[in-house]
Amino acid sequence: MRKVLMEFPRSLPRQVPLPNATSLRLPLGLTPTGLALGAIMVLAALLRFANLEAIGQANTYYTAAVASMLQSWPNFFFVAAEPGGSVSVDKPPLGLWLQTLSAFFLGVNGFAVVLPQLLAGLAAVLLLFHLVQRSFGPLAGLLAALALAVTPVAIAVERNNTPDALLILALLLAAWAFLKASESGKLRWLLLGTFAVGIGFNIKMLQAFLPLPAFYALYLFTAAQPWRKKLRNLLLATALLIPVALAWAVVVDLTPAHQRPYVGGSTNNSALDLIIGYNGIQRLIGGGPGTPGDPPQGDGPPMDGSNRPAPPAGQPDGGRPPLGPDGGSAGPGGPAGGGMFNLGAAGPLRLFQSGLAAQASWLLPVGLLMIVVLGAAGGWRNPQSARHRALILWGGWLLTCVVFFSVASFFHEYYLAMLGAPLAALVGIGLAYLWELRASHPQRAALLLLVAASLTLGFQIYAVGMYNTLGWWIALPLALTMLGTALLLFSLRRTGVWLPRVAFALVICGLLVVPTVWSGLTTAYADTGSPLPQAYNGNTNRPDGAPGPRPGGAGPARNDQQLVDYLQARTQDTKYLLVVPSSQVGARYVLATGRPVLYAGGFNGSDSVIDGDDLAALVAQGDVRYVLWDMSGRERNGDSSIRSYLQSACAVVSDAGLAVAQDGRGGTTLHRCGP
């Protein structure tokens, strides 16, 4: 193998055309490339748009926030998590702004809030095709587009209202601008690239910076300019990136606390704290109070008054009490701590373990091998070549993500969508290179293709077995690969051109069968409407045990409609319909009624949005009458003051069917407070 790598041709062809593409004559001006790309886009659309009824209201935490943002401009700008405007979601605004715009025209429903992500996913496939084919030809572009179209975790996040699909599109636009900057040396393209990264930051914060080292290295090492000028231009680009990225956060922090919602997920009501801590350092090292998977915390001291706005006596204009944060933890975006999520042990093989293998690793062996192959295919005497740019851009992006997700203390499975675009690009470029290498060095090309196929298909079969999904269908990729291998070896003794073409095509198709099937299973069965979307994991049952996808729904389930009717009839004179421990309990009531529901513990109960004194003040002011609370003493934020207040000052509602609503791990009891 070492000898094969050392004897590679010293240059990579700039473009690899489709075989005999120019000899085909099609009507209406169609081209083979256009037809192939159209077929890929149809496949991508089917995988993303089919079975959309299964997503229900999607991630109800974000969907309820969209319903809230439609009710007022302050709610819209500050991304309020509930219509009362007391607390924001734990993410920057741009993704939710686009979802709100969609819901403005289509109404608040699951389709409206996932539509921006669906369109972003399709646009990403087209954009990746363009980025690859402009330097490496249509064959490489088509293979890259197809690989991205059938990436299961990409389909999962695009069928959900988590904003990762929008972030990936922004980063691909940034990659396009950085490529233009490296080719032309012009500052304006560099500024456009950092501006696009800044836009991505306002979709998913620091996650947008994962490919930034590769972007900067691309310009620094391949632009044909003096080093001093390149360093100066990068400093200027960074000077633009920082204010673009932090613009919304700075406006939030400069707004007086009593005039805006509390910053969800922060520890001190600061958007910058949210960036650095909750969505920053904790993403790498884990920890933080109340992270999912931790045992319930015991009673703790009340939240310090300096970290929370004054009680409702100082209520701002517009009737929004200056209350605490709605953060999130697991679910839409909080720290995972450790034990709750099946992320596997940190280390170089983490992405190949059962918890993560199904997300984006199906083609990872061939992608990583192509980095080695392309890197060994010639010297580094021409750092401005397309090959070197591809290695730095796509290889740097992929390796940065692989290293991060291999060592990070917590993340959610769907974060691996960040691997999809660079991995697909490397697969397309690498396989197209092997096809071109076949013409001059058929034995080397055949050997490398067979090594890539053996490693990748072997891992795919192993991973399918981990999810107990082995069946008759696995014979298809095996048959394609084995037949292609036989034809490939046989073609080495022949001089014709069609036999090696068919052989290469069969092997490549064999590599793509498993991710394509897994993408279809993700569309059919994965709970992509949940707070934590992920690719199919081998489970064909809904959470309620019934086979097939989970049902949709516009609001509360079980006997909750009776509770909604009960509360609606008795709270027309109060601001809040209800106070609940978290958005996991309350978001469905927001969607059912459109009324404010106070999430006292943020997304999953780990935040200290209000304490017992704040609740007493809200009751005294007439803003709150009913509280639905878990009285078992499992407050995730360690503050038992609300439970103590309910026990001492409020009465349990004894109406039949309303006293206890089973929710999650235990029962929540409805209390009436005040007159």
PDB file of C-alpha atoms in Angstrom, residues 188-336:
ATOM      1  CA  ARG A 188     -14.243  41.111  -0.439  1.00  0.00           C
ATOM      2  CA  TRP A 189     -14.670  37.343  -0.735  1.00  0.00           C
ATOM      3  CA  LEU A 190     -12.865  36.832   2.543  1.00  0.00           C
ATOM      4  CA  LEU A 191     -15.156  39.351   4.224  1.00  0.00           C
ATOM      5  CA  LEU A 192     -18.195  37.654   2.719  1.00  0.00           C
ATOM      6  CA  GLY A 193     -16.994  34.322   4.095  1.00  0.00           C
ATOM      7  CA  THR A 194     -16.590  35.591   7.639  1.00  0.00           C
ATOM      8  CA  PHE A 195     -19.931  37.384   7.361  1.00  0.00           C
ATOM      9  CA  ALA A 196     -21.576  34.050   6.488  1.00  0.00           C
ATOM     10  CA  VAL A 197     -19.890  32.404   9.477  1.00  0.00           C
ATOM     11  CA  GLY A 198     -21.213  35.242  11.643  1.00  0.00           C
ATOM     12  CA  ILE A 199     -24.692  34.545  10.313  1.00  0.00           C
ATOM     13  CA  GLY A 200     -24.185  30.904  11.246  1.00  0.00           C
ATOM     14  CA  PHE A 201     -23.171  31.988  14.737  1.00  0.00           C
ATOM     15  CA  ASN A 202     -26.559  33.671  15.077  1.00  0.00           C
ATOM     16  CA  ILE A 203     -28.164  30.331  14.239  1.00  0.00           C
ATOM     17  CA  LYS A 204     -26.247  27.954  16.526  1.00  0.00           C
ATOM     18  CA  MET A 205     -23.571  30.049  18.318  1.00  0.00           C
ATOM     19  CA  LEU A 206     -20.108  28.461  18.712  1.00  0.00           C
ATOM     20  CA  GLN A 207     -21.030  25.400  16.679  1.00  0.00           C
ATOM     21  CA  ALA A 208     -20.616  27.660  13.647  1.00  0.00           C
ATOM     22  CA  PHE A 209     -16.902  28.011  14.422  1.00  0.00           C
ATOM     23  CA  LEU A 210     -16.088  24.295  14.029  1.00  0.00           C
ATOM     24  CA  PRO A 211     -14.983  24.641  10.369  1.00  0.00           C
ATOM     25  CA  LEU A 212     -13.447  28.090  10.901  1.00  0.00           C
ATOM     26  CA  PRO A 213      -9.857  26.764  11.310  1.00  0.00           C
ATOM     27  CA  ALA A 214     -10.190  25.018   7.941  1.00  0.00           C
ATOM     28  CA  PHE A 215     -11.600  28.185   6.342  1.00  0.00           C
ATOM     29  CA  TYR A 216      -8.753  30.335   7.622  1.00  0.00           C
ATOM     30  CA  ALA A 217      -6.130  27.732   6.684  1.00  0.00           C
ATOM     31  CA  LEU A 218      -7.591  27.512   3.185  1.00  0.00           C
ATOM     32  CA  TYR A 219      -6.972  31.196   2.570  1.00  0.00           C
ATOM     33  CA  LEU A 220      -3.691  31.397   4.465  1.00  0.00           C
ATOM     34  CA  PHE A 221      -1.965  28.490   2.726  1.00  0.00           C
ATOM     35  CA  THR A 222      -3.409  28.623  -0.793  1.00  0.00           C
ATOM     36  CA  ALA A 223      -4.029  32.279  -1.688  1.00  0.00           C
ATOM     37  CA  ALA A 224      -1.319  33.580  -4.053  1.00  0.00           C
ATOM     38  CA  GLN A 225      -0.426  36.635  -1.993  1.00  0.00           C
ATOM     39  CA  PRO A 226       2.400  37.713   0.310  1.00  0.00           C
ATOM     40  CA  TRP A 227       2.132  36.284   3.815  1.00  0.00           C
ATOM     41  CA  ARG A 228       1.934  39.709   5.406  1.00  0.00           C
ATOM     42  CA  LYS A 229      -0.999  40.700   3.230  1.00  0.00           C
ATOM     43  CA  LYS A 230      -2.815  37.435   3.924  1.00  0.00           C
ATOM     44  CA  LEU A 231      -2.386  37.860   7.668  1.00  0.00           C
ATOM     45  CA  ARG A 232      -3.607  41.440   7.461  1.00  0.00           C
ATOM     46  CA  ASN A 233      -6.671  40.402   5.469  1.00  0.00           C
ATOM     47  CA  LEU A 234      -7.479  37.644   7.961  1.00  0.00           C
ATOM     48  CA  LEU A 235      -7.299  40.189  10.775  1.00  0.00           C
ATOM     49  CA  LEU A 236      -9.686  42.456   8.878  1.00  0.00           C
ATOM     50  CA  ALA A 237     -12.039  39.541   8.248  1.00  0.00           C
ATOM     51  CA  THR A 238     -11.960  38.611  11.927  1.00  0.00           C
ATOM     52  CA  ALA A 239     -12.704  42.220  12.801  1.00  0.00           C
ATOM     53  CA  LEU A 240     -15.907  41.832  10.772  1.00  0.00           C
ATOM     54  CA  LEU A 241     -16.734  38.365  12.085  1.00  0.00           C
ATOM     55  CA  ILE A 242     -16.782  39.336  15.757  1.00  0.00           C
ATOM     56  CA  PRO A 243     -19.350  42.167  15.568  1.00  0.00           C
ATOM     57  CA  VAL A 244     -21.564  40.234  13.141  1.00  0.00           C
ATOM     58  CA  ALA A 245     -21.531  37.183  15.395  1.00  0.00           C
ATOM     59  CA  LEU A 246     -22.121  39.097  18.614  1.00  0.00           C
ATOM     60  CA  ALA A 247     -24.505  41.784  17.339  1.00  0.00           C
ATOM     61  CA  TRP A 248     -27.709  40.254  18.699  1.00  0.00           C
ATOM     62  CA  ALA A 249     -26.107  39.153  21.965  1.00  0.00           C
ATOM     63  CA  VAL A 250     -24.734  42.634  22.621  1.00  0.00           C
ATOM     64  CA  VAL A 251     -28.126  44.231  21.959  1.00  0.00           C
ATOM     65  CA  VAL A 252     -29.721  41.770  24.385  1.00  0.00           C
ATOM     66  CA  ASP A 253     -27.173  42.470  27.106  1.00  0.00           C
ATOM     67  CA  LEU A 254     -27.433  46.242  26.633  1.00  0.00           C
ATOM     68  CA  THR A 255     -31.218  46.115  27.006  1.00  0.00           C
ATOM     69  CA  PRO A 256     -32.273  46.631  30.649  1.00  0.00           C
ATOM     70  CA  ALA A 257     -33.265  43.312  32.199  1.00  0.00           C
ATOM     71  CA  HIS A 258     -36.737  44.515  33.119  1.00  0.00           C
ATOM     72  CA  GLN A 259     -37.435  45.344  29.455  1.00  0.00           C
ATOM     73  CA  ARG A 260     -36.689  41.926  27.987  1.00  0.00           C
ATOM     74  CA  PRO A 261     -37.033  38.222  28.778  1.00  0.00           C
ATOM     75  CA  TYR A 262     -34.482  36.517  30.966  1.00  0.00           C
ATOM     76  CA  VAL A 263     -31.795  34.845  28.839  1.00  0.00           C
ATOM     77  CA  GLY A 264     -32.647  31.161  28.896  1.00  0.00           C
ATOM     78  CA  GLY A 265     -29.784  28.856  29.776  1.00  0.00           C
ATOM     79  CA  SER A 266     -27.568  31.575  31.243  1.00  0.00           C
ATOM     80  CA  THR A 267     -26.454  31.811  34.851  1.00  0.00           C
ATOM     81  CA  ASN A 268     -26.540  35.595  35.134  1.00  0.00           C
ATOM     82  CA  ASN A 269     -29.154  36.798  32.625  1.00  0.00           C
ATOM     83  CA  SER A 270     -26.472  37.481  30.007  1.00  0.00           C
ATOM     84  CA  ALA A 271     -26.389  36.380  26.387  1.00  0.00           C
ATOM     85  CA  LEU A 272     -22.586  36.449  26.470  1.00  0.00           C
ATOM     86  CA  ASP A 273     -22.657  34.089  29.440  1.00  0.00           C
ATOM     87  CA  LEU A 274     -24.925  31.795  27.423  1.00  0.00           C
ATOM     88  CA  ILE A 275     -22.394  31.823  24.572  1.00  0.00           C
ATOM     89  CA  ILE A 276     -19.300  31.221  26.677  1.00  0.00           C
ATOM     90  CA  GLY A 277     -20.733  28.853  29.268  1.00  0.00           C
ATOM     91  CA  TYR A 278     -23.851  26.940  28.382  1.00  0.00           C
ATOM     92  CA  ASN A 279     -23.293  26.895  24.606  1.00  0.00           C
ATOM     93  CA  GLY A 280     -19.501  27.061  24.858  1.00  0.00           C
ATOM     94  CA  ILE A 281     -17.232  25.556  27.488  1.00  0.00           C
ATOM     95  CA  GLN A 282     -19.872  23.115  28.728  1.00  0.00           C
ATOM     96  CA  ARG A 283     -20.127  21.675  25.213  1.00  0.00           C
ATOM     97  CA  LEU A 284     -16.531  20.504  25.476  1.00  0.00           C
ATOM     98  CA  ILE A 285     -16.060  19.630  29.137  1.00  0.00           C
ATOM     99  CA  GLY A 286     -19.675  18.948  30.155  1.00  0.00           C
ATOM    100  CA  GLY A 287     -20.981  19.646  33.628  1.00  0.00           C
ATOM    101  CA  GLY A 288     -23.132  22.530  34.703  1.00  0.00           C
ATOM    102  CA  PRO A 289     -26.059  22.428  37.076  1.00  0.00           C
ATOM    103  CA  GLY A 290     -28.906  20.134  36.329  1.00  0.00           C
ATOM    104  CA  THR A 291     -27.547  18.618  33.184  1.00  0.00           C
ATOM    105  CA  PRO A 292     -29.594  15.704  31.900  1.00  0.00           C
ATOM    106  CA  GLY A 293     -28.537  12.386  33.216  1.00  0.00           C
ATOM    107  CA  ASP A 294     -27.507  13.816  36.567  1.00  0.00           C
ATOM    108  CA  PRO A 295     -29.423  12.646  39.636  1.00  0.00           C
ATOM    109  CA  PRO A 296     -31.995  15.077  41.012  1.00  0.00           C
ATOM    110  CA  GLN A 297     -30.380  17.719  43.096  1.00  0.00           C
ATOM    111  CA  GLY A 298     -31.266  18.271  46.693  1.00  0.00           C
ATOM    112  CA  ASP A 299     -32.598  21.443  48.154  1.00  0.00           C
ATOM    113  CA  GLY A 300     -30.369  24.364  47.511  1.00  0.00           C
ATOM    114  CA  PRO A 301     -30.259  28.008  48.414  1.00  0.00           C
ATOM    115  CA  PRO A 302     -32.601  30.376  46.670  1.00  0.00           C
ATOM    116  CA  MET A 303     -31.351  32.063  43.597  1.00  0.00           C
ATOM    117  CA  ASP A 304     -29.405  35.193  44.363  1.00  0.00           C
ATOM    118  CA  GLY A 305     -31.389  38.317  43.777  1.00  0.00           C
ATOM    119  CA  SER A 306     -28.648  39.879  41.716  1.00  0.00           C
ATOM    120  CA  ASN A 307     -29.062  37.148  39.136  1.00  0.00           C
ATOM    121  CA  ARG A 308     -32.777  37.652  38.635  1.00  0.00           C
ATOM    122  CA  PRO A 309     -34.940  40.687  37.911  1.00  0.00           C
ATOM    123  CA  ALA A 310     -37.211  42.050  40.579  1.00  0.00           C
ATOM    124  CA  PRO A 311     -40.579  40.403  41.293  1.00  0.00           C
ATOM    125  CA  PRO A 312     -43.645  41.584  39.450  1.00  0.00           C
ATOM    126  CA  ALA A 313     -43.927  44.775  41.455  1.00  0.00           C
ATOM    127  CA  GLY A 314     -41.454  46.228  38.983  1.00  0.00           C
ATOM    128  CA  GLN A 315     -43.231  44.813  35.992  1.00  0.00           C
ATOM    129  CA  PRO A 316     -42.242  46.439  32.696  1.00  0.00           C
ATOM    130  CA  ASP A 317     -44.550  47.932  30.112  1.00  0.00           C
ATOM    131  CA  GLY A 318     -46.446  45.361  28.136  1.00  0.00           C
ATOM    132  CA  GLY A 319     -47.342  43.203  31.107  1.00  0.00           C
ATOM    133  CA  ARG A 320     -44.358  40.858  30.974  1.00  0.00           C
ATOM    134  CA  PRO A 321     -43.024  39.992  34.411  1.00  0.00           C
ATOM    135  CA  PRO A 322     -39.245  40.210  34.532  1.00  0.00           C
ATOM    136  CA  LEU A 323     -38.715  36.591  35.375  1.00  0.00           C
ATOM    137  CA  GLY A 324     -35.890  34.125  34.935  1.00  0.00           C
ATOM    138  CA  PRO A 325     -34.443  32.038  32.121  1.00  0.00           C
ATOM    139  CA  ASP A 326     -35.848  29.303  30.093  1.00  0.00           C
ATOM    140  CA  GLY A 327     -32.840  27.387  29.248  1.00  0.00           C
ATOM    141  CA  GLY A 328     -32.679  24.106  27.842  1.00  0.00           C
ATOM    142  CA  SER A 329     -30.675  21.260  28.619  1.00  0.00           C
ATOM    143  CA  ALA A 330     -31.167  18.044  26.887  1.00  0.00           C
ATOM    144  CA  GLY A 331     -33.738  18.384  24.228  1.00  0.00           C
ATOM    145  CA  PRO A 332     -33.476  21.392  22.094  1.00  0.00           C
ATOM    146  CA  GLY A 333     -30.079  22.255  23.126  1.00  0.00           C
ATOM    147  CA  GLY A 334     -28.809  21.745  26.593  1.00  0.00           C
ATOM    148  CA  PRO A 335     -25.819  19.978  27.961  1.00  0.00           C
ATOM    149  CA  ALA A 336     -26.064  16.295  28.075  1.00  0.00           C
TER     150      ALA A 336
END
